[in-house]
Coordinates of N, CA and C in Angstrom, one line a residue:
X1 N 8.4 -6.9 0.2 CA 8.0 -5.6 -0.1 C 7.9 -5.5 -1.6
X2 N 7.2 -4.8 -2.1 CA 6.3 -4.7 -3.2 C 6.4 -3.2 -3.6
X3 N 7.0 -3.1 -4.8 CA 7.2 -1.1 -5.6 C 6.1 -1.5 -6.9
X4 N 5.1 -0.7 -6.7 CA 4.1 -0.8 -8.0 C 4.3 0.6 -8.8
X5 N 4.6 0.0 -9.7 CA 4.9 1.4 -11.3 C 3.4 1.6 -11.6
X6 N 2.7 2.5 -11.6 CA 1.5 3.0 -12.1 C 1.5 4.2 -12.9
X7 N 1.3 3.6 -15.0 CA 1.4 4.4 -15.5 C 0.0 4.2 -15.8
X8 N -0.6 6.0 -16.1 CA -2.2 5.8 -16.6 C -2.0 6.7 -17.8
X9 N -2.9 6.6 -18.9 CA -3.2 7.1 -20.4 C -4.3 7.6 -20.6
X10 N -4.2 8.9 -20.7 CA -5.2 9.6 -20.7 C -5.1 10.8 -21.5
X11 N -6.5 10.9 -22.9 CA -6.2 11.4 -24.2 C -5.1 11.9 -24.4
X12 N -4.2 11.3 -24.8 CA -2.9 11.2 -25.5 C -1.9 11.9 -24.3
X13 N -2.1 11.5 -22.9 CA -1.1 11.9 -21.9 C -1.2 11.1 -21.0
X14 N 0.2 11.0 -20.6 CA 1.1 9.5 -19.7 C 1.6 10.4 -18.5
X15 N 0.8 10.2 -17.3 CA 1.4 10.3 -15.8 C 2.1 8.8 -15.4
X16 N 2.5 9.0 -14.4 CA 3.1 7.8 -13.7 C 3.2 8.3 -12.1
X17 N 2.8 7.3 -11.8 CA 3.3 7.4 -9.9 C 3.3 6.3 -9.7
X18 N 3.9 5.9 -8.2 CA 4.2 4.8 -7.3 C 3.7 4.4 -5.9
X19 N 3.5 3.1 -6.0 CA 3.0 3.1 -4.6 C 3.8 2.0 -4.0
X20 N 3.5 1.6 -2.5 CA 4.2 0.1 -2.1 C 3.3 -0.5 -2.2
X21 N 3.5 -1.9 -1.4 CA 2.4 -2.8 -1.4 C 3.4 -4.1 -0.5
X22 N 2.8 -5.2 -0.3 CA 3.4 -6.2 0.6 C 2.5 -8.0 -0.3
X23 N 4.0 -8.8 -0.9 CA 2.9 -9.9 -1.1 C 2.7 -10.8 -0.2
X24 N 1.6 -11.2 -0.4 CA 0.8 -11.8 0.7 C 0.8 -13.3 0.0
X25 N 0.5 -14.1 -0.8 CA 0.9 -14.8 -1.5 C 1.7 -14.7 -2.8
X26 N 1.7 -16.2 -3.7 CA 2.6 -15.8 -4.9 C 1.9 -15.5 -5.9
X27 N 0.3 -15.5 -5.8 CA -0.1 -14.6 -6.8 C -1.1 -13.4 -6.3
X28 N -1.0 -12.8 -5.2 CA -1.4 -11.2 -5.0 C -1.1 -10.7 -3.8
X29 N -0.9 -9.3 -4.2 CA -0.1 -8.2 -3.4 C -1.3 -7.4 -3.1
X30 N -0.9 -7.0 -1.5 CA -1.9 -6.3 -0.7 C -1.6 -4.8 -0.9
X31 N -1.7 -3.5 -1.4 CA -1.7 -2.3 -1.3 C -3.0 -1.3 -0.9
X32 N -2.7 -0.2 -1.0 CA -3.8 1.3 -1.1 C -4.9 0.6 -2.6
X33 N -5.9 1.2 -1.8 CA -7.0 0.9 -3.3 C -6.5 2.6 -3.8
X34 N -6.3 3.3 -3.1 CA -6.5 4.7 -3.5 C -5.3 5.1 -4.8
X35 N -4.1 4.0 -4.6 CA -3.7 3.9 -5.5 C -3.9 3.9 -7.0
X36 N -4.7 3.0 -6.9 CA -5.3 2.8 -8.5 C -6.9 3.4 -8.8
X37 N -6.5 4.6 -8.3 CA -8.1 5.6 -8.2 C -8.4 6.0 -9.8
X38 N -7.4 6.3 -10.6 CA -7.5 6.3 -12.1 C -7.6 5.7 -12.9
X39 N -7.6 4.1 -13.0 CA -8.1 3.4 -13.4 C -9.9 2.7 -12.7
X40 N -9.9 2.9 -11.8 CA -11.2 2.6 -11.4 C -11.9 3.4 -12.1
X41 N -11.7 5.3 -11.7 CA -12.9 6.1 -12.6 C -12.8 5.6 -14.0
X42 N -11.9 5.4 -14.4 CA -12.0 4.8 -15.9 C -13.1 3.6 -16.6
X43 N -12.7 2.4 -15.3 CA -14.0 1.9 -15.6 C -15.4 2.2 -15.5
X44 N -15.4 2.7 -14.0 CA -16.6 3.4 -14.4 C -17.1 4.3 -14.9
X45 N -16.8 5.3 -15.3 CA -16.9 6.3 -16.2 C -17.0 6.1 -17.7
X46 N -16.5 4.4 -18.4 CA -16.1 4.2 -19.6 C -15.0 5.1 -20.0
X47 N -14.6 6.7 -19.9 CA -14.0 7.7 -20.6 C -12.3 7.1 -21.1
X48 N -12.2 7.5 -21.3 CA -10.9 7.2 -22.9 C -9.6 7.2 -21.7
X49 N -9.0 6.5 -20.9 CA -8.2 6.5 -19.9 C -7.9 5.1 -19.4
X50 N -6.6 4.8 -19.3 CA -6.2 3.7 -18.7 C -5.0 3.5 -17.7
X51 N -5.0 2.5 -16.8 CA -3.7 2.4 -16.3 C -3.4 1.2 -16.3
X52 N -1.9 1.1 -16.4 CA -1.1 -0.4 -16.4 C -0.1 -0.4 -15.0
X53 N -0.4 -1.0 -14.3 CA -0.1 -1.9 -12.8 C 1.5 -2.5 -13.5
X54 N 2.6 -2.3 -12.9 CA 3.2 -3.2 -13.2 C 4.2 -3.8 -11.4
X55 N 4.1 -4.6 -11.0 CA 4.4 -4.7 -9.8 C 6.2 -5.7 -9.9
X56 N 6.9 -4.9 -9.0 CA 8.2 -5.3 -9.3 C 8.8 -5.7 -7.4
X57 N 9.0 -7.2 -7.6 CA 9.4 -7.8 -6.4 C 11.4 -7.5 -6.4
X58 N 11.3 -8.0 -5.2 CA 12.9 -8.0 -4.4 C 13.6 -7.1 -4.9
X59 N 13.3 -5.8 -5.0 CA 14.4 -4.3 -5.6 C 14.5 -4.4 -4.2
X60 N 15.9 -3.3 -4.0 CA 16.4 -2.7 -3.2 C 16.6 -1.1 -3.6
X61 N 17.6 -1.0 -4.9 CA 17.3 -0.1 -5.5 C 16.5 -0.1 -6.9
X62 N 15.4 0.9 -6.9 CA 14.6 0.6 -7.8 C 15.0 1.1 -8.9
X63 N 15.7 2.0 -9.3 CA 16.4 2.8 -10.5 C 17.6 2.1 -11.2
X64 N 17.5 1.0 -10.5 CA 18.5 -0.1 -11.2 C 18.5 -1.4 -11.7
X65 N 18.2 -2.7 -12.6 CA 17.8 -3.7 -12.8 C 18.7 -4.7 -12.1
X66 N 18.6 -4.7 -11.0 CA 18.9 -5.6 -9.7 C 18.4 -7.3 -10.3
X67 N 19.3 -8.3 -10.4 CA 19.2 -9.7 -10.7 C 17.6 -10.2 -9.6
X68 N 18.0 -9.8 -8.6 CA 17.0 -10.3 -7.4 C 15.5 -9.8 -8.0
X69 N 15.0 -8.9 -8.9 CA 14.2 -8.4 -9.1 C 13.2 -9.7 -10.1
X70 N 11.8 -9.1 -9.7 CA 10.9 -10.2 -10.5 C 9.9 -8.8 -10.4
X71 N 9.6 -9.1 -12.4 CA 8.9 -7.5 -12.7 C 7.4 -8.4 -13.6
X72 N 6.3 -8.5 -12.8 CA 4.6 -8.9 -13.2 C 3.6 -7.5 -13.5
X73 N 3.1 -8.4 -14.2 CA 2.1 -7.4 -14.4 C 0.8 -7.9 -13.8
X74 N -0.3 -6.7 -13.6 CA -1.5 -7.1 -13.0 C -2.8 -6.9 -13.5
X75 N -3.9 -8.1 -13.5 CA -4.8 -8.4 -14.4 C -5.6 -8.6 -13.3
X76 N -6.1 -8.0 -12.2 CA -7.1 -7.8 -11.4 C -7.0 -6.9 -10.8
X77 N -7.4 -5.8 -10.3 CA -7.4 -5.2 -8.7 C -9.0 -5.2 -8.1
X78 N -9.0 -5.7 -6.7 CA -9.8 -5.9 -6.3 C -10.0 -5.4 -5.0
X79 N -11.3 -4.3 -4.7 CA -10.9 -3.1 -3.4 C -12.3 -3.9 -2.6
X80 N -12.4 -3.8 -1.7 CA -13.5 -4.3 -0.8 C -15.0 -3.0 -1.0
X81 N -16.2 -4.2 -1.3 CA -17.5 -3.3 -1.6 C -17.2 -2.3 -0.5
X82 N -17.1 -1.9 0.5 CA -17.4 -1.0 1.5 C -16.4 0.4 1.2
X83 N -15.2 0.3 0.1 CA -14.1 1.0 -0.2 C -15.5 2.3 -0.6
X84 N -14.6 3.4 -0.2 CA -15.1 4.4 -0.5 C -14.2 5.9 -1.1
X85 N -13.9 6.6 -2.1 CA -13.1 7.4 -1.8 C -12.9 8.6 -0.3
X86 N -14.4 8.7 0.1 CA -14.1 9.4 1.4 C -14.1 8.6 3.1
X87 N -14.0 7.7 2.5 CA -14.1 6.3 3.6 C -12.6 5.9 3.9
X88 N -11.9 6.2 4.3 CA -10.4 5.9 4.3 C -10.0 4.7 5.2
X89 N -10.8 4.0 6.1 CA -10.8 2.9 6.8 C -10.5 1.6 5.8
X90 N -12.0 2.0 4.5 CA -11.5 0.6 3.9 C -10.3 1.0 2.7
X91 N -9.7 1.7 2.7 CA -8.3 2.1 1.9 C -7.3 0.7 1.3
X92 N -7.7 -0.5 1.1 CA -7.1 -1.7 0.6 C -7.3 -2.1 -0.5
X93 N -6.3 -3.0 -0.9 CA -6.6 -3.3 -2.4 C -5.9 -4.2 -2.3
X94 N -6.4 -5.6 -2.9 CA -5.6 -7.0 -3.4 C -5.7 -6.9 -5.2
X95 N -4.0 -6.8 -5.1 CA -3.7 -6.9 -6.7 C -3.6 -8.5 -7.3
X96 N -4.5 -9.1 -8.2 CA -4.1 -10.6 -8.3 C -2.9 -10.1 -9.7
X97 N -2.0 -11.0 -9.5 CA -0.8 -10.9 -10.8 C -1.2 -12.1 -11.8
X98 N -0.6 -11.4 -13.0 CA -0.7 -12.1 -14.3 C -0.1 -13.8 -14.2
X99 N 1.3 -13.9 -12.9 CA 1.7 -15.0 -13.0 C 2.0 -15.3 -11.7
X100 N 2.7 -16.5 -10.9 CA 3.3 -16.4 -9.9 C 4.2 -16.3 -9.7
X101 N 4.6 -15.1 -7.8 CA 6.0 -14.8 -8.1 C 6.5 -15.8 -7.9
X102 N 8.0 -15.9 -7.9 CA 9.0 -17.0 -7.3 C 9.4 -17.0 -6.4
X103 N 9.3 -17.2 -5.1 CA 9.7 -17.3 -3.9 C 11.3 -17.4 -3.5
X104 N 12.0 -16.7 -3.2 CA 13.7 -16.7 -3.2 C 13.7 -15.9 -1.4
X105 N 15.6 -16.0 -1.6 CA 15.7 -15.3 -0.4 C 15.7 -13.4 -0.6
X106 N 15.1 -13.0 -2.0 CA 14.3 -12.2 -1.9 C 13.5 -11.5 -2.3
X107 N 12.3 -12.3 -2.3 CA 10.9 -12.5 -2.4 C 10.2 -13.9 -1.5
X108 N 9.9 -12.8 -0.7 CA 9.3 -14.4 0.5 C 7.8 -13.7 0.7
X109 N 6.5 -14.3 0.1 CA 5.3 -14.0 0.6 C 5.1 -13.8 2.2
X110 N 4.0 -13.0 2.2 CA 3.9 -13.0 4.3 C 2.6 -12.7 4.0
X111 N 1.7 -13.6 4.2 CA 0.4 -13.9 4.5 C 0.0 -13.7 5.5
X112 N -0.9 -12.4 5.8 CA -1.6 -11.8 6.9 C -1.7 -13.1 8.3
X113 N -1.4 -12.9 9.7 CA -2.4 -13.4 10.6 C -3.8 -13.2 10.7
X114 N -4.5 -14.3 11.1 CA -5.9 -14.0 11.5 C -6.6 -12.9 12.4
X115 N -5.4 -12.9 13.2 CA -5.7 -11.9 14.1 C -4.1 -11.5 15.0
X116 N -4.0 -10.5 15.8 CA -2.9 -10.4 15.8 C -3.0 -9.7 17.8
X117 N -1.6 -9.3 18.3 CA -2.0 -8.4 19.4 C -2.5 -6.9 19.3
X118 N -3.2 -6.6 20.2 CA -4.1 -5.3 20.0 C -2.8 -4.1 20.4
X119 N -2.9 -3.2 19.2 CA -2.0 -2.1 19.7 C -2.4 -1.6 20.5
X120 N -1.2 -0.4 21.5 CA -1.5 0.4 22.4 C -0.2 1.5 22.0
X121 N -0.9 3.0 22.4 CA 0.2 3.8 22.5 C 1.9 3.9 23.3
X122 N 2.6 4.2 22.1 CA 3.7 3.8 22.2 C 4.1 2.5 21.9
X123 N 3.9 2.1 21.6 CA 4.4 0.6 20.8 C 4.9 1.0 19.2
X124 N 6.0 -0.1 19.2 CA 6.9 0.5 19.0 C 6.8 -0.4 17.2
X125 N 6.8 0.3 15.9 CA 6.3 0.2 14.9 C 7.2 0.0 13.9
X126 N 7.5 -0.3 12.1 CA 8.2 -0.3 11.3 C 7.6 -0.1 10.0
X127 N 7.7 1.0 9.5 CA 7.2 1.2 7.9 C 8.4 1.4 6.7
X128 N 8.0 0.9 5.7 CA 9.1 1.1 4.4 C 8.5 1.6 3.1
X129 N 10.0 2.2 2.1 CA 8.8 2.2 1.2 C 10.2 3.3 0.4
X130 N 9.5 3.3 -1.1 CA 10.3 4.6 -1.9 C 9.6 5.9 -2.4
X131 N 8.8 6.1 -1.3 CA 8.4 7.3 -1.5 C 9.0 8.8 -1.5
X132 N 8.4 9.8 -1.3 CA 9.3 11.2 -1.3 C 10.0 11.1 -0.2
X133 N 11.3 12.1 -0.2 CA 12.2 12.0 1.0 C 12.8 13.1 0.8
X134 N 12.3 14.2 -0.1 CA 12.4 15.4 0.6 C 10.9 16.5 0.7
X135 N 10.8 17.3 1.2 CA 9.5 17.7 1.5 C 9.1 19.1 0.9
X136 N 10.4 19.5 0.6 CA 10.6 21.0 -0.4 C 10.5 20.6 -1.9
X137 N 10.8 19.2 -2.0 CA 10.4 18.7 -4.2 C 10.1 17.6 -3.7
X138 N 9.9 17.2 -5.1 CA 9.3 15.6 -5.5 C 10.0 14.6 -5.4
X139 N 11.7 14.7 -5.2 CA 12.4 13.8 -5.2 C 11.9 12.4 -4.5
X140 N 11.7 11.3 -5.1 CA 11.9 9.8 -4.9 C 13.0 9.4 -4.4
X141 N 12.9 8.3 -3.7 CA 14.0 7.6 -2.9 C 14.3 6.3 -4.1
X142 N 15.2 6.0 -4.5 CA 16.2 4.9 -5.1 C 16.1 4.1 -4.4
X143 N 16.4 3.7 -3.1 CA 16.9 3.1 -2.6 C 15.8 3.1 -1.5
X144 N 15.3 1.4 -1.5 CA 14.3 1.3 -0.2 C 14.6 1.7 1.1
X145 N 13.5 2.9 2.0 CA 13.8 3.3 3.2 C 13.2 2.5 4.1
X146 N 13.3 2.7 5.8 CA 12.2 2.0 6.7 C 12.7 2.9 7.6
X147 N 11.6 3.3 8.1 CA 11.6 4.0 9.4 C 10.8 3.7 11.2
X148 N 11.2 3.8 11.9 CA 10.6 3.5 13.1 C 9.3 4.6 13.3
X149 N 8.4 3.6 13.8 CA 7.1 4.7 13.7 C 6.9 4.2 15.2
X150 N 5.8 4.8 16.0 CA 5.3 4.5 17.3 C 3.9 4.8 17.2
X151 N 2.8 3.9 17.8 CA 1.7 3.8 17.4 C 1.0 5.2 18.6
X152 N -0.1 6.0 18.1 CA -0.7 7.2 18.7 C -2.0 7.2 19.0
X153 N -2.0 7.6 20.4 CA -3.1 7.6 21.5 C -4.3 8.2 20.3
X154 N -5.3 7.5 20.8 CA -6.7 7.5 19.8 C -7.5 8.9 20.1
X155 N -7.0 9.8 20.9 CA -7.1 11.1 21.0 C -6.9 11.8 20.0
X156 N -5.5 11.8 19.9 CA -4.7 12.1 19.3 C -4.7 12.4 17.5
X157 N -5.1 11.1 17.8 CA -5.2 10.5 16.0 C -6.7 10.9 15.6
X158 N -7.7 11.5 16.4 CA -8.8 12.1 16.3 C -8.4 13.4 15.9
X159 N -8.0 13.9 16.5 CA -7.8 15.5 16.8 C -6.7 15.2 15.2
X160 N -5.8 14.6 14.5 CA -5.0 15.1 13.4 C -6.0 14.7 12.4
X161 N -7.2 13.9 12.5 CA -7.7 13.2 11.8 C -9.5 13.2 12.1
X162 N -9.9 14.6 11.8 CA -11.2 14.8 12.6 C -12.6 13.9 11.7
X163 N -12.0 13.7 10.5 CA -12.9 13.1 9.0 C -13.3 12.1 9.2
X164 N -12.4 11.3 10.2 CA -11.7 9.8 10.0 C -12.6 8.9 11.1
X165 N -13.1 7.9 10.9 CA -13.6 7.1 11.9 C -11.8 6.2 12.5
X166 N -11.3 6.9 13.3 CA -9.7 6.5 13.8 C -10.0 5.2 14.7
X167 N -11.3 4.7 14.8 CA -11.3 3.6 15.5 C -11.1 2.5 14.5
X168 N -11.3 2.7 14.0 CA -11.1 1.6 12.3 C -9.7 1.6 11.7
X169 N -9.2 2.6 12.2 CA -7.1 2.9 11.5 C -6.6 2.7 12.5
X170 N -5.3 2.8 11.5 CA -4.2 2.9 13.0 C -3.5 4.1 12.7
X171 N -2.8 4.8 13.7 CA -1.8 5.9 13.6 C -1.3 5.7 14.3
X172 N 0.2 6.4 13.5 CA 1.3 6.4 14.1 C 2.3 7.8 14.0
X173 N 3.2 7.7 14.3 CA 4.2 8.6 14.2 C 5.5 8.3 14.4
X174 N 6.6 9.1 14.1 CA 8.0 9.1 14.4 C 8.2 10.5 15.5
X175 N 9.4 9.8 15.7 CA 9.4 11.5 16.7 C 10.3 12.0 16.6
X176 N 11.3 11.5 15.4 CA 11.9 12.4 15.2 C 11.9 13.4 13.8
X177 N 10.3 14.0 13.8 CA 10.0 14.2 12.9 C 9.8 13.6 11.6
X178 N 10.2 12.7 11.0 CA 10.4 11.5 9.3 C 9.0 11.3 9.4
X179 N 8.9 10.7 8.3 CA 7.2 10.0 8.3 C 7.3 9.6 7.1
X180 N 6.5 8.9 6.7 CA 6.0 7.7 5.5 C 5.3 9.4 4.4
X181 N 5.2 9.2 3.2 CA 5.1 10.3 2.1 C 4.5 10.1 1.3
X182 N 4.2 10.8 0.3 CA 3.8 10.5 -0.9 C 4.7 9.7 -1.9
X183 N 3.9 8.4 -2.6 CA 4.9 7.3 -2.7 C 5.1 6.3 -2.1
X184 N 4.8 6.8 -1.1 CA 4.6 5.2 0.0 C 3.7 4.5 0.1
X185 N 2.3 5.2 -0.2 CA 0.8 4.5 0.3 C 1.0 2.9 -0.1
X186 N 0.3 2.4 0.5 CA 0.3 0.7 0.4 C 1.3 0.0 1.1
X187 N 2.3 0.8 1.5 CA 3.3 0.2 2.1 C 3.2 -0.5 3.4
X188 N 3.5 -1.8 3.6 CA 3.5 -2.1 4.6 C 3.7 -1.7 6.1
X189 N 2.6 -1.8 7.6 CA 3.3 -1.3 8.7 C 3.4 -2.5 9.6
X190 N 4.5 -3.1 9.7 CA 4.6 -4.0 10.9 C 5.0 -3.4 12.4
X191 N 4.3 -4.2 13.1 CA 4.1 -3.9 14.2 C 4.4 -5.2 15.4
X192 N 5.3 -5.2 16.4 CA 5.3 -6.9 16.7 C 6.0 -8.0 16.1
X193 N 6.3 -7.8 14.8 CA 6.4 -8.8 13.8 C 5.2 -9.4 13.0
X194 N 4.3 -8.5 13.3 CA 2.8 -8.8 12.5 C 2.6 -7.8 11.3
X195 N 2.0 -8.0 10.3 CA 1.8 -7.2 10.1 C 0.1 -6.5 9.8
X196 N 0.2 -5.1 10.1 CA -0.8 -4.2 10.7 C -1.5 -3.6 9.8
X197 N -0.6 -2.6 9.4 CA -1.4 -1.7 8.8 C -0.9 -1.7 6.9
X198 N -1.3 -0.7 6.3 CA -0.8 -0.2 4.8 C -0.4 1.4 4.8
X199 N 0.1 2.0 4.3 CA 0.3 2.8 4.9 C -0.7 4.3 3.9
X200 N -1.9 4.6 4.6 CA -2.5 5.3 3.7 C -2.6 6.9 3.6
X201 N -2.3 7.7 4.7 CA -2.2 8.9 3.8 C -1.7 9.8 5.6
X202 N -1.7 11.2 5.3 CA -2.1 12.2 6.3 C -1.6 13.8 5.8
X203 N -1.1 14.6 6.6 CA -0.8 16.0 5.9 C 0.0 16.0 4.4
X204 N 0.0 17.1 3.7 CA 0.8 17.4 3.0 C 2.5 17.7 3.3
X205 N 2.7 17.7 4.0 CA 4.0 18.2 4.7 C 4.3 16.8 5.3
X206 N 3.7 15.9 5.3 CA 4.5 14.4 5.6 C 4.7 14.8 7.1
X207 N 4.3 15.6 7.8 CA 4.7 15.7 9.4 C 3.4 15.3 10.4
X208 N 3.4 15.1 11.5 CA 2.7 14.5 12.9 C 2.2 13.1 12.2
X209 N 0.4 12.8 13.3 CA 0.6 11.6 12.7 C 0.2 11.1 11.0
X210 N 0.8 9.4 11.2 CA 0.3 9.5 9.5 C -1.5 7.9 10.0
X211 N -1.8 8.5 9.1 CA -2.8 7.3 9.1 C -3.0 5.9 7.9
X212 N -3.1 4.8 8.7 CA -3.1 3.3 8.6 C -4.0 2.9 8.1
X213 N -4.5 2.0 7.0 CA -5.3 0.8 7.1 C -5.4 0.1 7.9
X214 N -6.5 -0.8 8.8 CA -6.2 -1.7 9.8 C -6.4 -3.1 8.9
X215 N -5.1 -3.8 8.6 CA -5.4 -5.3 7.7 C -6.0 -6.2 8.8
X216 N -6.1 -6.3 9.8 CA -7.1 -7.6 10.6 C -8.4 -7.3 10.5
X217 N -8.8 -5.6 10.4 CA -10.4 -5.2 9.7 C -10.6 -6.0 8.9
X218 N -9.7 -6.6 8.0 CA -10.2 -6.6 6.4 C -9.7 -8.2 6.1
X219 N -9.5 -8.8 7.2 CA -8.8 -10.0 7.2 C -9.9 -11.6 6.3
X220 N -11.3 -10.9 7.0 CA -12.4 -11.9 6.2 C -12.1 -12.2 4.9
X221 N -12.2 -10.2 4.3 CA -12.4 -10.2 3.2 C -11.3 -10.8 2.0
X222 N -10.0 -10.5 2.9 CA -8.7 -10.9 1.9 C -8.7 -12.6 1.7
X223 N -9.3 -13.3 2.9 CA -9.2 -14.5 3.0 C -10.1 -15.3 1.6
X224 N -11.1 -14.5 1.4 CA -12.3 -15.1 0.5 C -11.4 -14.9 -0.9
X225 N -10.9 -13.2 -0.9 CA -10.3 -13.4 -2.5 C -9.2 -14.4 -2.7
X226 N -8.3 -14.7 -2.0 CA -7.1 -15.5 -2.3 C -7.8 -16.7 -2.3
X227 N -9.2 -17.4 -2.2 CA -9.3 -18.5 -2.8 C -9.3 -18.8 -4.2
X228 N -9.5 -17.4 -5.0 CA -9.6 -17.6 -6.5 C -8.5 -16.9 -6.7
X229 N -7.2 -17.5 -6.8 CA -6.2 -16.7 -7.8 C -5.5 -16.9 -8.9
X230 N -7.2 -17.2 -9.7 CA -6.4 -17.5 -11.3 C -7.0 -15.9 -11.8
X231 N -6.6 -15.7 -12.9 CA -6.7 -14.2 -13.9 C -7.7 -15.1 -14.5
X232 N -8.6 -14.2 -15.2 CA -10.1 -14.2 -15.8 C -9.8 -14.0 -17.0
X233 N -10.4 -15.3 -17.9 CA -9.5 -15.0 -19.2 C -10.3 -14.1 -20.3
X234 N -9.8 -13.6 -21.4 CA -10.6 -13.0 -21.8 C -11.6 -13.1 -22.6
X235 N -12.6 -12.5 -22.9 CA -13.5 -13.0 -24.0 C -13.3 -12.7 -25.2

């Protein structure tokens, strides 16, 4: 599991937010492209704004400098041509890092399957992440959560999600109300012991279903980038 600090600079003012992510090798981590939506308009736009990626392995609790922890920085992000802001299918993003992590017992890469078993409703799901965890403020989670999700009839996930080409995502739910939040996107969804989805967005209120990235959609594409993962030096 993968906590990305995303501070951006913009005319003389510093936001910060968070997202998850999952590494997939030892030099890049799979999250939300939507994440780093502020530094993209920046490139393209040229305008006076920047963000700095900094991706921090094996926390447990993030609010504390934990030994197990390995803190990189990131010198690519790379979203698939088809990414769209109102396209939420291709919602991914491979971050290449500045260096490689170190592989311990905690930080262990998990490199996508090729292909995986086909979901069906009700099957039974796992998402994490330190995003919000209460729904009345902004409060962050310290301490990495995971919750049981169950995957949702393609009706269903239509009808919460009428924008959405839901044949291309996945959705899920909890039932006993919880759900994945703001703060979580990119977060990994295993499913099986595979893993499925990222975890990309749904209501404001963090309630019914939430909607998925499908990683085996996108399986070609990640395959091509991880053959180049050196950083591009500069000129």
């Amino acid at each position: 599991m993968a906590f990305l600090n995303i501070t951006t600079y913009d005319n003389n003012m510093t936001s910060t937010a968070r997202c998850g992510g999952i590494l997939i090798s030892e030099e890049f981590v799979l999250t939300a492209a939507h994440c780093a939506e502020s530094q993209a308009s920046w490139i393209s736009t040229k305008r006076k704004a920047y963000s700095k990626i900094v991706v921090i392995l094996g926390a447990h609790n993030i609010d504390e400098q934990e030994q197990s922890q390995q803190k990189i920085g990131v010198c690519e992000q790379i979203k698939p041509p088809e990414y769209s802001t109102q396209r939420d299918e291709h919602d991914i993003m491979l971050l290449k890092l500045m260096k490689k992590a170190v592989p311990n017992q905690y930080v262990l890469p998990i490199r996508p399957r090729q292909s995986g078993p086909k979901l069906e409703p009700h099957n039974l799901c796992n998402v994490a992440g330190w995003g919000r965890i209460n729904t009345f403020n902004d409060k962050m989670a310290s301490k990495l959560q995971e919750l049981n999700m169950t995957i949702v009839a393609p009706d269903e996930c239509a009808k919460a999600f009428p924008r959405v080409n839901t044949k291309k995502c996945i959705c899920a739910k909890n039932t006993d109300k919880k759900s994945s939040c703001r703060g979580d996107s990119g977060g990994p969804l295993f499913c099986n012991q595979y893993l499925h989805g990222l975890v990309n967005g749904g209501n404001e209120k963090c309630t019914g279903p939430r909607l998925f990235t499908n990683v085996f959609s996108h399986i070609e594409w990640i395959n091509k980038i991880l053959k180049n993962p050196k950083c591009k030096k500069e000129s």
